[in-house]
């Protein structure tokens, strides 16, 4: 059963923008904490942004001020708006959902969480 479906990846030049989408099943969207991770080529997966228990959003330092999370409750969809993209943002981007706030700083989710299949973002200079 697929719980999270990402879309919106692609190729863009440095300085450009992309918006990724993650559509979740209703139960997942309403009950789980959601966020985004990425895995650059040859590197480990790292957290990008995710919701905290108090409703605030945690961002990785590398994306603060450039990326934003937006929820569309009518569509059970979480968006990652990415602006001023850099070559270093090239990665496979994964949506994640967990019963606890996703581990943005730890780069992982718990065993009760789910991963999407990922969508590729490539930024060229």
XYZ file of N, CA and C in Angstrom:
375
model
N 0.848 -1.188 0.000
C 0.000 0.000 0.000
C 0.882 1.237 0.000
N 0.640 2.141 -0.942
C 1.429 3.356 -1.059
C 0.767 4.433 -0.241
N 1.521 4.993 0.695
C 0.962 6.012 1.572
C 1.333 7.426 1.165
N 2.508 7.580 0.543
C 3.024 8.895 0.184
C 3.466 8.884 -1.269
N 3.022 9.859 -2.043
C 3.395 9.951 -3.445
C 3.947 11.342 -3.711
N 5.229 11.371 -4.138
C 5.859 12.651 -4.441
C 5.780 12.952 -5.932
N 5.853 14.238 -6.250
C 5.939 14.677 -7.635
C 6.539 16.077 -7.653
N 6.892 16.526 -8.849
C 7.356 17.902 -9.011
C 8.847 18.063 -9.205
N 9.597 16.965 -9.128
C 11.024 17.076 -9.348
C 11.343 17.397 -10.794
N 12.600 17.732 -11.036
C 13.024 18.034 -12.393
C 14.376 18.701 -12.399
N 14.695 19.279 -13.534
C 15.985 19.968 -13.702
C 15.749 21.463 -13.769
N 16.631 22.201 -13.128
C 16.494 23.650 -13.096
C 17.873 24.263 -13.000
N 18.013 25.476 -13.458
C 19.293 26.167 -13.350
C 19.421 26.813 -11.966
N 20.652 26.993 -11.556
C 20.914 27.641 -10.273
C 20.204 28.990 -10.215
N 19.613 29.257 -9.062
C 18.843 30.478 -8.894
C 17.365 30.312 -9.180
N 17.007 29.186 -9.759
C 15.613 28.936 -10.106
C 14.812 28.374 -8.949
N 13.568 28.022 -9.235
C 12.639 27.529 -8.214
C 11.945 26.264 -8.674
N 11.577 25.452 -7.713
C 10.762 24.265 -7.944
C 9.854 24.071 -6.743
N 8.706 23.454 -6.981
C 7.816 23.077 -5.882
C 7.541 21.587 -5.952
N 7.874 20.889 -4.890
C 7.612 19.459 -4.792
C 6.295 19.235 -4.068
N 5.598 18.176 -4.461
C 4.329 17.827 -3.834
C 4.423 16.447 -3.220
N 3.737 16.278 -2.110
C 3.629 14.973 -1.471
C 2.175 14.772 -1.080
N 1.507 13.838 -1.752
C 0.119 13.549 -1.451
C 0.048 12.293 -0.597
N -0.661 12.417 0.516
C -0.751 11.308 1.460
C -2.180 10.785 1.547
N -2.299 9.551 1.981
C -3.630 9.040 2.274
C -4.203 9.872 3.426
N -5.531 9.922 3.520
C -6.156 10.785 4.508
C -5.731 10.494 5.923
N -5.640 9.206 6.247
C -5.262 8.837 7.606
C -3.853 9.305 7.934
N -2.959 9.120 6.996
C -1.577 9.539 7.207
C -1.504 11.054 7.346
N -2.150 11.754 6.443
C -2.069 13.215 6.430
C -2.611 13.814 7.723
N -3.665 13.251 8.232
C -4.316 13.836 9.405
C -3.686 13.423 10.731
N -3.022 12.282 10.761
C -2.529 11.758 12.038
C -1.020 11.814 12.195
N -0.285 11.927 11.087
C 1.162 11.829 11.149
C 1.823 13.196 10.975
N 3.027 13.309 11.566
C 3.875 14.449 11.281
C 4.551 14.202 9.926
N 4.618 15.234 9.126
C 5.190 15.066 7.789
C 6.369 15.997 7.573
N 7.221 15.601 6.637
C 8.374 16.434 6.328
C 9.069 15.946 5.076
N 10.177 16.593 4.773
C 10.969 16.255 3.582
C 12.416 15.991 3.969
N 12.994 15.020 3.267
C 14.406 14.687 3.388
C 14.995 14.694 1.986
N 16.314 14.628 1.919
C 16.964 14.501 0.611
C 18.251 13.697 0.754
N 18.655 13.111 -0.360
C 19.904 12.365 -0.387
C 20.713 12.799 -1.597
N 21.723 13.625 -1.372
C 22.587 14.047 -2.484
C 23.391 12.863 -3.014
N 23.876 12.936 -4.221
C 24.662 11.837 -4.793
C 25.877 11.507 -3.918
N 26.013 10.244 -3.567
C 27.164 9.805 -2.798
C 27.148 10.185 -1.331
N 26.044 10.731 -0.856
C 25.978 11.164 0.538
C 24.812 10.502 1.253
N 24.771 10.658 2.566
C 23.683 10.086 3.348
C 22.436 10.967 3.256
N 21.307 10.353 3.587
C 20.064 11.096 3.613
C 20.107 12.136 4.725
N 19.551 13.302 4.456
C 19.540 14.375 5.432
C 18.168 15.035 5.481
N 17.840 15.580 6.629
C 16.560 16.248 6.782
C 16.557 17.604 6.109
N 15.401 17.994 5.591
C 15.239 19.294 4.937
C 14.300 20.177 5.758
N 13.084 19.696 5.993
C 12.099 20.481 6.737
C 11.012 19.554 7.252
N 10.448 19.888 8.395
C 9.384 19.073 8.953
C 8.632 19.810 10.050
N 7.422 19.312 10.326
C 6.585 19.939 11.338
C 6.923 19.405 12.729
N 6.900 20.317 13.702
C 7.153 19.969 15.090
C 5.827 19.808 15.843
N 5.910 19.377 17.071
C 4.702 19.117 17.859
C 3.855 20.370 18.062
N 4.487 21.520 18.147
C 3.741 22.751 18.384
C 3.257 23.406 17.094
N 3.434 22.703 15.988
C 2.988 23.232 14.707
C 4.021 24.070 13.983
N 5.122 24.363 14.646
C 6.173 25.112 13.975
C 6.883 24.202 12.982
N 7.701 24.805 12.160
C 8.431 24.059 11.138
C 9.934 24.155 11.418
N 10.589 23.030 11.397
C 12.042 23.007 11.534
C 12.667 22.899 10.152
N 13.670 23.704 9.909
C 14.378 23.680 8.626
C 15.853 23.385 8.873
N 16.441 22.646 7.956
C 17.887 22.481 7.980
C 18.535 23.839 7.721
N 19.666 24.077 8.339
C 20.340 25.369 8.171
C 20.650 25.671 6.709
N 20.905 24.646 5.939
C 21.303 24.835 4.544
C 20.164 25.334 3.665
N 18.915 25.238 4.153
C 17.789 25.654 3.316
C 16.982 26.790 3.924
N 17.299 27.200 5.138
C 16.565 28.284 5.794
C 16.566 29.535 4.932
N 15.379 30.126 4.836
C 15.251 31.346 4.047
C 15.039 31.103 2.561
N 15.228 29.856 2.114
C 15.053 29.549 0.692
C 13.913 28.556 0.445
N 13.698 27.647 1.377
C 12.680 26.617 1.226
C 11.527 26.897 2.189
N 10.325 26.437 1.811
C 9.176 26.598 2.683
C 8.220 25.425 2.567
N 7.578 25.061 3.685
C 6.572 24.008 3.706
C 5.190 24.634 3.697
N 4.318 24.070 2.852
C 2.945 24.553 2.772
C 2.024 23.349 2.731
N 0.948 23.403 3.512
C -0.031 22.322 3.524
C -1.305 22.743 2.788
N -1.860 21.813 2.018
C -3.172 21.992 1.401
C -4.065 20.891 1.963
N -4.813 21.213 2.994
C -5.607 20.191 3.689
C -6.724 19.624 2.814
N -7.207 20.416 1.876
C -8.271 19.934 0.995
C -7.766 18.835 0.058
N -6.460 18.828 -0.190
C -5.880 17.853 -1.121
C -4.989 16.837 -0.422
N -4.925 16.881 0.913
C -4.028 15.980 1.661
C -2.609 16.053 1.106
N -2.166 17.254 0.794
C -0.883 17.423 0.115
C 0.013 18.392 0.874
N 1.261 18.007 0.965
C 2.304 18.841 1.553
C 3.234 19.286 0.436
N 3.516 20.583 0.378
C 4.387 21.127 -0.650
C 5.713 21.577 -0.052
N 6.761 21.394 -0.817
C 8.060 21.961 -0.461
C 8.400 22.969 -1.546
N 8.313 24.223 -1.191
C 8.627 25.293 -2.122
C 10.118 25.598 -2.004
N 10.815 25.503 -3.120
C 12.260 25.682 -3.126
C 12.625 26.849 -4.026
N 13.271 27.853 -3.451
C 13.664 29.046 -4.186
C 15.175 29.224 -4.136
N 15.671 29.995 -5.084
C 17.106 30.284 -5.146
C 17.924 28.994 -5.027
N 17.579 28.047 -5.848
C 18.225 26.739 -5.792
C 19.694 26.829 -6.170
N 20.487 25.997 -5.504
C 21.917 25.926 -5.760
C 22.297 24.521 -6.230
N 23.457 24.414 -6.854
C 23.921 23.106 -7.334
C 23.950 22.103 -6.176
N 24.266 22.597 -4.982
C 24.346 21.728 -3.802
C 22.984 21.170 -3.384
N 21.903 21.684 -3.931
C 20.573 21.175 -3.616
C 20.212 19.961 -4.468
N 21.070 19.620 -5.411
C 20.829 18.434 -6.238
C 20.766 17.195 -5.361
N 19.655 16.456 -5.462
C 19.447 15.293 -4.609
C 18.157 14.596 -5.000
N 17.989 13.385 -4.468
C 16.690 12.734 -4.498
C 15.951 13.227 -3.256
N 14.767 13.741 -3.451
C 13.987 14.289 -2.347
C 12.887 13.294 -1.963
N 12.773 13.063 -0.661
C 11.819 12.093 -0.137
C 10.851 12.762 0.829
N 9.595 12.438 0.671
C 8.588 12.817 1.645
C 8.557 11.748 2.734
N 8.287 12.164 3.949
C 8.233 11.226 5.062
C 7.097 11.588 6.004
N 6.577 10.575 6.673
C 5.523 10.765 7.663
C 5.793 9.857 8.845
N 5.530 10.357 10.039
C 5.840 9.581 11.229
C 4.872 9.950 12.344
N 4.715 9.045 13.300
C 3.844 9.306 14.446
C 4.491 10.274 15.435
N 5.771 10.499 15.291
C 6.489 11.522 16.050
C 7.083 12.497 15.041
N 7.432 13.693 15.452
C 8.029 14.631 14.482
C 9.204 13.992 13.764
N 9.209 14.103 12.438
C 10.283 13.482 11.666
C 11.626 14.062 12.088
N 12.618 13.214 12.086
C 13.939 13.595 12.592
C 14.731 14.435 11.601
N 14.383 15.688 11.470
C 15.068 16.554 10.516
C 16.545 16.653 10.848
N 16.876 16.824 12.096
C 18.281 17.018 12.476
C 19.021 15.692 12.548
N 18.311 14.606 12.798
C 18.948 13.293 12.856
C 19.017 12.636 11.485
N 18.200 13.111 10.564
C 18.220 12.540 9.231
C 17.512 11.202 9.107
N 16.573 10.938 9.995
C 15.893 9.652 9.923
C 14.486 9.767 10.534
N 13.701 8.711 10.317
C 12.389 8.609 10.935
C 12.346 7.341 11.774
N 11.307 7.201 12.586
C 11.219 6.029 13.449
C 10.680 4.833 12.666
N 10.637 3.702 13.325
C 10.144 2.481 12.678
C 8.646 2.537 12.428
N 7.967 3.523 12.980
C 6.540 3.675 12.732
C 6.260 4.615 11.576
N 7.311 5.106 10.929
C 7.160 6.079 9.856
C 7.118 5.465 8.476
N 6.838 6.334 7.502
C 6.768 5.911 6.106
C 7.603 6.849 5.235
N 8.152 6.266 4.191
C 8.883 7.029 3.173
C 8.126 6.990 1.860
N 8.209 8.101 1.127
C 7.790 8.057 -0.255
C 8.914 7.481 -1.097
N 8.668 7.332 -2.380
C 9.667 6.733 -3.268
C 10.694 7.729 -3.765
N 10.411 8.994 -3.612
C 11.382 10.012 -3.963
C 11.139 10.656 -5.312
N 11.648 11.866 -5.448
C 11.595 12.587 -6.724
C 12.918 13.327 -6.888
N 13.488 13.249 -8.077
C 14.824 13.775 -8.318
C 14.784 15.263 -8.632
N 15.685 15.995 -7.990
C 15.895 17.414 -8.277
C 17.344 17.597 -8.707
N 17.527 18.174 -9.877
C 18.874 18.409 -10.404
C 19.021 19.889 -10.701
N 20.024 20.506 -10.096
C 20.282 21.928 -10.284
C 21.622 22.081 -11.009
N 21.598 22.773 -12.114
C 22.813 22.964 -12.906
C 23.285 24.410 -12.807
N 24.584 24.563 -12.981
C 25.172 25.915 -12.874
C 25.088 26.656 -14.190
